[in-house]
Amino acid sequence: NIPEKELVRTEGQAVFITCPKPAGAPEPVISWTHNGTLIDIDSNPNLDMISSNALQVKQLSLSDSGSYWCTAGNVAGEVQSPLTTIVVNSELAMLDSLLLLLDSLLHVA
């Protein structure tokens, strides 16, 4: 079994999610799901299929947080990948954390 993954990113960054490359004849078709909803990659300009088994979210927003998985299927059946969880932090929250850290370091001396 392949373990689940958690990716922590900041708003505006890109992320790649890969699906274990399935074998089969005919070649399986891969679909992607986000938080239980099938993703329509063609209608979302922020998403791109990099290869037959890799999804790119070009510019993360808070709404991209959640669980992703792929499903590979053909006439013989289908297989679902382990979950990849993406945690998207807001740029403002990251800046606040950095400022608190800098403030604490400046007051140590």
XYZ file of N, CA and C in Angstrom:
327
model
N 0.824 -1.202 0.000
C 0.000 0.000 0.000
C 0.861 1.255 0.000
N 0.457 2.235 -0.785
C 1.145 3.515 -0.828
C 0.506 4.414 0.231
N 1.318 5.013 1.108
C 0.729 5.837 2.177
C 0.129 7.127 1.639
N -0.789 7.679 2.437
C -1.363 8.972 2.093
C -0.293 10.047 2.243
N -0.458 11.150 1.503
C 0.494 12.260 1.567
C -0.222 13.517 2.012
N 0.538 14.397 2.696
C 0.030 15.726 3.015
C 1.026 16.741 2.484
N 0.535 17.686 1.707
C 1.367 18.743 1.147
C 0.893 20.068 1.714
N 1.810 20.844 2.296
C 1.471 22.145 2.856
C 2.077 23.211 1.949
N 1.246 24.092 1.453
C 1.684 25.131 0.533
C 1.041 26.458 0.917
N 1.508 27.533 0.263
C 0.968 28.873 0.476
C 0.175 29.284 -0.750
N -0.850 30.118 -0.537
C -1.629 30.653 -1.659
C -0.701 31.168 -2.749
N -1.071 30.909 -3.987
C -0.301 31.410 -5.119
C 0.749 30.440 -5.624
N 1.150 29.475 -4.790
C 2.128 28.488 -5.240
C 1.465 27.471 -6.152
N 2.294 26.742 -6.881
C 1.812 25.635 -7.708
C 2.066 24.326 -6.961
N 1.324 23.311 -7.312
C 1.535 21.997 -6.721
C 1.271 20.933 -7.782
N 2.043 19.845 -7.703
C 1.874 18.695 -8.591
C 1.437 17.509 -7.749
N 0.454 16.786 -8.226
C -0.005 15.568 -7.566
C 0.120 14.444 -8.573
N 0.780 13.375 -8.180
C 0.930 12.257 -9.105
C 0.073 11.081 -8.663
N -0.295 10.326 -9.640
C -1.104 9.133 -9.456
C -0.221 7.945 -9.835
N -0.209 6.879 -9.035
C 0.576 5.713 -9.461
C 0.155 5.308 -10.868
N 1.133 5.159 -11.745
C 0.826 4.863 -13.150
C 0.251 3.451 -13.266
N -0.999 3.356 -13.680
C -1.623 2.037 -13.778
C -1.223 1.315 -15.063
N -1.226 0.016 -14.981
C -0.985 -0.806 -16.165
C -2.297 -1.490 -16.521
N -2.481 -1.769 -17.766
C -3.687 -2.473 -18.171
C -3.915 -2.338 -19.653
N -4.760 -3.225 -20.157
C -5.144 -3.173 -21.556
C -6.659 -3.327 -21.611
N -7.355 -2.394 -22.231
C -6.808 -1.157 -22.793
C -6.261 -0.244 -21.691
N -5.419 0.720 -22.098
C -4.799 1.617 -21.137
C -5.879 2.316 -20.301
N -5.731 2.279 -18.972
C -6.741 2.899 -18.104
C -6.827 4.414 -18.304
N -8.027 4.929 -18.138
C -8.278 6.366 -18.179
C -8.246 6.859 -16.738
N -7.537 7.980 -16.507
C -7.395 8.516 -15.157
C -8.315 9.713 -14.979
N -9.052 9.710 -13.881
C -9.863 10.869 -13.503
C -9.431 11.303 -12.101
N -9.655 12.563 -11.781
C -9.246 13.143 -10.502
C -10.466 13.628 -9.731
N -10.391 13.484 -8.404
C -11.475 13.886 -7.518
C -10.905 14.801 -6.438
N -11.647 15.865 -6.105
C -11.268 16.800 -5.033
C -12.429 16.878 -4.047
N -12.171 16.476 -2.808
C -13.194 16.504 -1.750
C -14.492 15.822 -2.170
N -14.367 14.719 -2.889
C -15.537 13.934 -3.268
C -16.209 14.350 -4.562
N -15.714 15.406 -5.201
C -16.311 15.882 -6.452
C -15.350 15.638 -7.606
N -15.854 15.003 -8.660
C -15.043 14.756 -9.850
C -14.584 16.084 -10.439
N -13.295 16.191 -10.745
C -12.727 17.423 -11.289
C -12.868 17.424 -12.811
N -13.399 18.527 -13.344
C -13.456 18.720 -14.791
C -12.250 19.580 -15.170
N -11.153 18.937 -15.502
C -9.891 19.631 -15.761
C -10.007 20.571 -16.953
N -10.755 20.164 -17.969
C -10.879 20.981 -19.189
C -11.579 22.316 -18.938
N -12.444 22.393 -17.938
C -13.187 23.634 -17.709
C -12.539 24.516 -16.640
N -11.392 24.106 -16.091
C -10.725 24.899 -15.064
C -9.331 25.293 -15.557
N -9.137 26.566 -15.924
C -7.842 26.988 -16.465
C -6.700 26.940 -15.448
N -7.033 26.763 -14.171
C -6.006 26.694 -13.130
C -5.454 25.276 -12.967
N -6.042 24.317 -13.679
C -5.611 22.916 -13.589
C -5.041 22.463 -14.920
N -4.068 21.559 -14.835
C -3.468 21.036 -16.055
C -3.010 19.612 -15.813
N -3.193 18.761 -16.807
C -2.634 17.416 -16.760
C -1.227 17.508 -17.343
N -0.212 17.253 -16.515
C 1.179 17.348 -16.945
C 1.567 16.106 -17.742
N 1.059 14.973 -17.326
C 1.256 13.716 -18.044
C -0.014 12.908 -17.820
N -0.025 11.677 -18.260
C -1.251 10.887 -18.095
C -1.572 10.615 -16.627
N -0.586 10.809 -15.743
C -0.839 10.510 -14.326
C -0.405 11.625 -13.366
N -0.315 12.877 -13.843
C 0.091 13.981 -12.964
C -0.804 15.195 -13.183
N -1.318 15.721 -12.071
C -2.186 16.889 -12.085
C -1.423 18.074 -11.503
N -1.544 19.234 -12.138
C -0.936 20.454 -11.617
C -2.038 21.453 -11.278
N -1.962 22.006 -10.061
C -2.763 23.165 -9.714
C -1.795 24.333 -9.857
N -2.053 25.210 -10.817
C -1.076 26.235 -11.188
C -0.908 27.329 -10.145
N -1.995 27.746 -9.510
C -1.930 28.831 -8.542
C -2.944 28.521 -7.442
N -2.441 28.021 -6.312
C -3.308 27.574 -5.233
C -4.090 28.721 -4.595
N -5.335 28.434 -4.260
C -6.147 29.333 -3.447
C -6.650 28.519 -2.260
N -7.221 29.187 -1.271
C -7.691 28.474 -0.079
C -8.714 27.396 -0.430
N -9.503 27.628 -1.478
C -10.520 26.644 -1.867
C -9.919 25.365 -2.453
N -8.624 25.378 -2.760
C -7.964 24.174 -3.271
C -7.546 23.217 -2.153
N -7.693 23.649 -0.896
C -7.372 22.768 0.233
C -8.294 21.548 0.196
N -7.771 20.438 0.684
C -8.609 19.252 0.800
C -7.948 18.006 0.272
N -8.773 16.996 0.085
C -8.306 15.673 -0.325
C -8.455 15.471 -1.826
N -7.398 14.948 -2.423
C -7.373 14.631 -3.847
C -7.050 13.153 -4.010
N -7.636 12.534 -5.007
C -7.246 11.181 -5.378
C -7.576 10.962 -6.839
N -6.914 9.979 -7.402
C -7.191 9.646 -8.794
C -7.833 8.269 -8.852
N -8.549 8.057 -9.919
C -9.159 6.762 -10.196
C -8.738 6.374 -11.604
N -8.188 5.177 -11.737
C -7.795 4.647 -13.040
C -8.758 3.520 -13.385
N -9.343 3.623 -14.564
C -10.319 2.599 -14.916
C -10.317 2.252 -16.392
N -10.692 0.994 -16.642
C -10.924 0.525 -18.008
C -12.007 -0.547 -17.931
N -12.207 -1.304 -18.998
C -13.291 -2.301 -19.010
C -13.100 -3.384 -17.956
N -11.857 -3.575 -17.483
C -11.589 -4.613 -16.478
C -11.927 -4.159 -15.053
N -12.116 -2.851 -14.859
C -12.440 -2.354 -13.524
C -11.730 -1.044 -13.245
N -11.731 -0.653 -11.963
C -11.056 0.589 -11.608
C -10.363 0.471 -10.262
N -9.348 1.320 -10.091
C -8.549 1.350 -8.867
C -8.423 2.805 -8.446
N -8.559 3.038 -7.133
C -8.429 4.389 -6.600
C -7.098 4.525 -5.865
N -6.445 5.676 -6.047
C -5.164 5.930 -5.385
C -5.385 6.325 -3.926
N -4.316 6.275 -3.122
C -4.397 6.841 -1.773
C -4.633 8.350 -1.857
N -5.131 8.921 -0.782
C -5.405 10.354 -0.751
C -4.127 11.178 -0.701
N -4.172 12.330 -1.339
C -3.182 13.379 -1.144
C -3.955 14.553 -0.574
N -3.559 15.000 0.602
C -4.232 16.133 1.236
C -3.373 17.371 1.036
N -4.001 18.422 0.542
C -3.303 19.690 0.355
C -3.841 20.679 1.387
N -2.918 21.260 2.144
C -3.255 22.308 3.100
C -2.715 23.609 2.518
N -3.607 24.549 2.242
C -3.199 25.833 1.668
C -3.280 26.887 2.767
N -2.125 27.490 3.081
C -2.073 28.576 4.052
C -2.190 29.901 3.326
N -2.875 30.845 3.947
C -2.996 32.161 3.319
C -1.680 32.910 3.447
N -1.390 33.751 2.464
C -0.164 34.543 2.502
C -0.154 35.457 3.722
N -1.314 35.978 4.093
C -1.407 36.880 5.233
C -1.068 36.149 6.530
N -1.570 34.923 6.687
C -1.262 34.149 7.886
C 0.225 33.828 7.952
N 0.834 33.526 6.829
C 2.268 33.239 6.807
C 3.066 34.486 7.176
N 2.643 35.652 6.688
C 3.319 36.905 7.001
C 3.191 37.235 8.487
N 2.000 37.027 9.060
C 1.802 37.259 10.494
C 2.721 36.372 11.322
N 2.842 35.100 10.946
C 3.717 34.171 11.672
C 5.166 34.622 11.587
N 5.578 35.066 10.422
C 6.950 35.527 10.235
C 7.222 36.778 11.069
N 6.277 37.706 11.086
C 6.444 38.925 11.882
C 6.523 38.615 13.374
N 5.714 37.688 13.859
C 5.778 37.280 15.275
C 7.133 36.653 15.593
N 7.635 35.838 14.696
C 8.933 35.205 14.902
C 10.032 36.257 14.933
N 10.015 37.192 13.998
C 11.022 38.253 13.967
C 10.955 39.104 15.238
N 9.745 39.420 15.673
C 9.570 40.222 16.875
C 10.150 39.502 18.094
N 9.895 38.193 18.188
C 10.419 37.446 19.332
C 11.937 37.357 19.274
N 12.504 37.221 18.094
C 13.971 37.168 17.967
C 14.612 38.500 18.321
N 13.978 39.592 17.959
C 14.531 40.924 18.244
C 14.496 41.236 19.740
N 13.550 40.658 20.440
C 13.418 40.954 21.871
C 14.163 39.965 22.762
N 14.873 39.029 22.171
C 15.662 38.066 22.949
C 16.950 38.734 23.423
N 17.521 39.599 22.630
C 18.811 40.197 22.941
C 18.807 41.111 24.116
